[in-house]
């Protein structure tokens, strides 16, 4: 287990110490790293994730599909500082965070005890390039926090 995986495991343990109740969709944030975007994509989704035209070549389209399906928030971030700012919004009560960098995971840890489920991304091309995420795991985490059956 590497350092990031240990950190995420620790985050999930901390989250379980603050079980909380069901979260409303408008209070649930799906936080994803910019490195999910395919590196050849020319859509400027850093400023506005809805600039993604959902071509399906990377998991950004899947994250938007989940956002729309559940009526939750979704934010794409470039690093830990931005993640902290987004998660500190008082309207955000719980977070499903796709973790790319230790910095991002640290940012999430900084806003505990808000409920966080951190999902490690997949890095078939090395760090921060064309990363992927298990969409089913993200969906299951959203359902868990919303309290909706599978
Ligand atoms: S789904 Fe397509 S348009 Fe959207 S970010 Fe990925 S590559 Fe770009």
mmCIF file of C-alpha atoms and ligand atoms in Angstrom:
data_model
loop_
_atom_site.group_PDB
_atom_site.id
_atom_site.type_symbol
_atom_site.label_atom_id
_atom_site.label_comp_id
_atom_site.label_asym_id
_atom_site.label_seq_id
_atom_site.Cartn_x
_atom_site.Cartn_y
_atom_site.Cartn_z
ATOM 1 C CA UNK A 1 0.000 0.000 0.000
ATOM 2 C CA UNK A 2 1.487 3.344 -1.025
ATOM 3 C CA UNK A 3 1.296 6.621 0.900
ATOM 4 C CA UNK A 4 -1.750 7.904 -0.956
ATOM 5 C CA UNK A 5 -3.673 4.677 -0.446
ATOM 6 C CA UNK A 6 -2.806 4.763 3.263
ATOM 7 C CA UNK A 7 -4.019 8.319 3.457
ATOM 8 C CA UNK A 8 -7.290 7.509 1.727
ATOM 9 C CA UNK A 9 -7.817 4.499 3.962
ATOM 10 C CA UNK A 10 -7.272 6.766 6.958
ATOM 11 C CA UNK A 11 -9.754 9.270 5.564
ATOM 12 C CA UNK A 12 -12.380 6.612 5.144
ATOM 13 C CA UNK A 13 -11.783 5.415 8.705
ATOM 14 C CA UNK A 14 -12.207 8.961 9.953
ATOM 15 C CA UNK A 15 -15.374 9.302 7.911
ATOM 16 C CA UNK A 16 -16.810 6.235 9.626
ATOM 17 C CA UNK A 17 -16.328 7.931 12.985
ATOM 18 C CA UNK A 18 -18.788 10.573 11.847
ATOM 19 C CA UNK A 19 -21.482 8.446 10.252
ATOM 20 C CA UNK A 20 -24.144 11.181 10.052
ATOM 21 C CA UNK A 21 -27.444 10.661 8.295
ATOM 22 C CA UNK A 22 -28.797 10.830 4.815
ATOM 23 C CA UNK A 23 -27.526 13.740 2.744
ATOM 24 C CA UNK A 24 -29.721 15.748 0.379
ATOM 25 C CA UNK A 25 -28.538 15.826 -3.243
ATOM 26 C CA UNK A 26 -28.023 19.592 -3.153
ATOM 27 C CA UNK A 27 -25.655 19.118 -0.212
ATOM 28 C CA UNK A 28 -23.577 16.366 -1.797
ATOM 29 C CA UNK A 29 -20.475 17.269 -3.792
ATOM 30 C CA UNK A 30 -18.703 15.034 -6.288
ATOM 31 C CA UNK A 31 -15.146 16.350 -6.384
ATOM 32 C CA UNK A 32 -12.938 15.208 -9.243
ATOM 33 C CA UNK A 33 -9.367 16.030 -10.301
ATOM 34 C CA UNK A 34 -8.601 17.729 -13.604
ATOM 35 C CA UNK A 35 -6.326 14.849 -14.620
ATOM 36 C CA UNK A 36 -9.398 12.762 -15.413
ATOM 37 C CA UNK A 37 -9.715 14.876 -18.549
ATOM 38 C CA UNK A 38 -8.143 13.282 -21.585
ATOM 39 C CA UNK A 39 -4.943 15.232 -22.223
ATOM 40 C CA UNK A 40 -5.756 15.732 -25.915
ATOM 41 C CA UNK A 41 -9.186 17.175 -25.148
ATOM 42 C CA UNK A 42 -9.548 20.832 -26.101
ATOM 43 C CA UNK A 43 -12.663 21.529 -24.025
ATOM 44 C CA UNK A 44 -11.940 24.176 -21.408
ATOM 45 C CA UNK A 45 -13.486 22.340 -18.484
ATOM 46 C CA UNK A 46 -11.146 23.805 -15.854
ATOM 47 C CA UNK A 47 -13.272 26.945 -15.682
ATOM 48 C CA UNK A 48 -16.580 25.299 -16.445
ATOM 49 C CA UNK A 49 -17.007 21.534 -16.327
ATOM 50 C CA UNK A 50 -20.075 21.871 -18.537
ATOM 51 C CA UNK A 51 -17.772 22.770 -21.403
ATOM 52 C CA UNK A 52 -17.266 18.986 -21.675
ATOM 53 C CA UNK A 53 -19.193 17.824 -24.723
ATOM 54 C CA UNK A 54 -19.452 14.306 -23.278
ATOM 55 C CA UNK A 55 -17.686 12.547 -26.110
ATOM 56 C CA UNK A 56 -17.057 9.627 -23.754
ATOM 57 C CA UNK A 57 -13.299 9.427 -24.244
ATOM 58 C CA UNK A 58 -12.662 10.040 -20.571
ATOM 59 C CA UNK A 59 -14.505 9.694 -17.259
ATOM 60 C CA UNK A 60 -15.453 13.385 -17.069
ATOM 61 C CA UNK A 61 -18.557 12.541 -19.104
ATOM 62 C CA UNK A 62 -19.400 9.782 -16.598
ATOM 63 C CA UNK A 63 -19.043 12.187 -13.678
ATOM 64 C CA UNK A 64 -21.429 14.646 -15.332
ATOM 65 C CA UNK A 65 -23.864 11.822 -16.016
ATOM 66 C CA UNK A 66 -23.814 10.914 -12.302
ATOM 67 C CA UNK A 67 -24.245 14.553 -11.331
ATOM 68 C CA UNK A 68 -27.320 14.870 -13.521
ATOM 69 C CA UNK A 69 -28.713 11.469 -12.587
ATOM 70 C CA UNK A 70 -28.648 12.181 -8.850
ATOM 71 C CA UNK A 71 -29.039 15.965 -8.915
ATOM 72 C CA UNK A 72 -25.848 16.472 -6.933
ATOM 73 C CA UNK A 73 -23.060 19.033 -7.235
ATOM 74 C CA UNK A 74 -19.920 18.294 -9.244
ATOM 75 C CA UNK A 75 -16.721 20.265 -9.237
ATOM 76 C CA UNK A 76 -13.486 19.658 -11.089
ATOM 77 C CA UNK A 77 -10.411 20.938 -9.259
ATOM 78 C CA UNK A 78 -6.760 21.457 -10.123
ATOM 79 C CA UNK A 79 -5.304 21.032 -6.646
ATOM 80 C CA UNK A 80 -5.658 20.972 -2.894
ATOM 81 C CA UNK A 81 -6.234 24.701 -2.284
ATOM 82 C CA UNK A 82 -9.120 24.800 -4.704
ATOM 83 C CA UNK A 83 -10.521 21.582 -3.235
ATOM 84 C CA UNK A 84 -10.511 23.078 0.257
ATOM 85 C CA UNK A 85 -12.277 26.223 -0.922
ATOM 86 C CA UNK A 86 -14.978 24.245 -2.694
ATOM 87 C CA UNK A 87 -15.554 21.796 0.136
ATOM 88 C CA UNK A 88 -15.738 24.561 2.751
ATOM 89 C CA UNK A 89 -18.896 25.901 1.129
ATOM 90 C CA UNK A 90 -21.463 25.665 3.956
ATOM 91 C CA UNK A 91 -23.947 24.130 1.521
ATOM 92 C CA UNK A 92 -21.657 21.123 1.134
ATOM 93 C CA UNK A 93 -22.416 18.550 3.822
ATOM 94 C CA UNK A 94 -20.715 15.513 2.310
ATOM 95 C CA UNK A 95 -18.201 14.754 -0.422
ATOM 96 C CA UNK A 96 -17.380 11.927 -2.775
ATOM 97 C CA UNK A 97 -13.797 12.732 -3.704
ATOM 98 C CA UNK A 98 -11.849 11.083 -6.481
ATOM 99 C CA UNK A 99 -8.296 11.350 -5.203
ATOM 100 C CA UNK A 100 -5.488 11.962 -7.650
ATOM 101 C CA UNK A 101 -2.735 13.654 -5.692
ATOM 102 C CA UNK A 102 -1.784 13.565 -2.042
ATOM 103 C CA UNK A 103 -2.407 17.310 -2.059
ATOM 104 C CA UNK A 104 -6.020 16.721 -3.007
ATOM 105 C CA UNK A 105 -6.476 14.086 -0.317
ATOM 106 C CA UNK A 106 -4.856 16.391 2.234
ATOM 107 C CA UNK A 107 -7.290 19.087 1.227
ATOM 108 C CA UNK A 108 -10.231 16.829 1.906
ATOM 109 C CA UNK A 109 -8.800 15.780 5.259
ATOM 110 C CA UNK A 110 -8.549 19.453 6.190
ATOM 111 C CA UNK A 111 -12.325 19.890 6.088
ATOM 112 C CA UNK A 112 -13.268 16.938 8.279
ATOM 113 C CA UNK A 113 -15.631 16.234 10.014
ATOM 114 C CA UNK A 114 -17.675 16.716 6.886
ATOM 115 C CA UNK A 115 -18.394 13.278 5.560
ATOM 116 C CA UNK A 116 -15.953 12.180 2.878
ATOM 117 C CA UNK A 117 -15.731 9.067 0.771
ATOM 118 C CA UNK A 118 -12.397 9.140 -1.060
ATOM 119 C CA UNK A 119 -11.970 6.955 -4.122
ATOM 120 C CA UNK A 120 -8.455 6.398 -5.474
ATOM 121 C CA UNK A 121 -8.194 6.973 -9.187
ATOM 122 C CA UNK A 122 -6.481 4.640 -11.627
ATOM 123 C CA UNK A 123 -3.246 5.819 -13.196
ATOM 124 C CA UNK A 124 -2.459 3.586 -16.187
ATOM 125 C CA UNK A 125 -0.323 6.360 -17.722
ATOM 126 C CA UNK A 126 1.413 7.432 -14.537
ATOM 127 C CA UNK A 127 0.418 10.273 -12.233
ATOM 128 C CA UNK A 128 -1.789 13.104 -13.410
ATOM 129 C CA UNK A 129 -2.211 12.010 -17.019
ATOM 130 C CA UNK A 130 -5.320 10.460 -18.502
ATOM 131 C CA UNK A 131 -6.351 9.035 -15.151
ATOM 132 C CA UNK A 132 -9.473 6.934 -14.771
ATOM 133 C CA UNK A 133 -11.927 6.127 -12.019
ATOM 134 C CA UNK A 134 -14.194 3.194 -11.245
ATOM 135 C CA UNK A 135 -17.566 4.729 -12.141
ATOM 136 C CA UNK A 136 -19.495 1.995 -10.338
ATOM 137 C CA UNK A 137 -17.560 2.753 -7.141
ATOM 138 C CA UNK A 138 -18.408 6.445 -7.470
ATOM 139 C CA UNK A 139 -22.069 5.625 -8.072
ATOM 140 C CA UNK A 140 -22.162 3.309 -5.034
ATOM 141 C CA UNK A 141 -20.594 6.003 -2.852
ATOM 142 C CA UNK A 142 -23.142 8.582 -3.998
ATOM 143 C CA UNK A 143 -25.964 6.166 -3.231
ATOM 144 C CA UNK A 144 -24.511 5.451 0.181
ATOM 145 C CA UNK A 145 -24.420 9.110 1.169
ATOM 146 C CA UNK A 146 -27.852 9.832 -0.306
ATOM 147 C CA UNK A 147 -29.287 6.750 1.352
ATOM 148 C CA UNK A 148 -30.787 5.518 -1.895
ATOM 149 C CA UNK A 149 -31.036 1.790 -2.605
ATOM 150 C CA UNK A 150 -28.872 0.248 -5.338
HETATM 151 S S1 LIG B 1 -15.595 13.346 -22.136
HETATM 152 FE FE1 LIG B 1 -14.644 14.083 -24.053
HETATM 153 S S2 LIG B 1 -15.126 16.306 -24.132
HETATM 154 FE FE2 LIG B 1 -15.444 15.612 -22.010
HETATM 155 S S3 LIG B 1 -13.514 16.063 -20.974
HETATM 156 FE FE3 LIG B 1 -13.443 13.899 -21.660
HETATM 157 S S4 LIG B 1 -12.396 13.969 -23.677
HETATM 158 FE FE4 LIG B 1 -13.088 16.075 -23.169
#
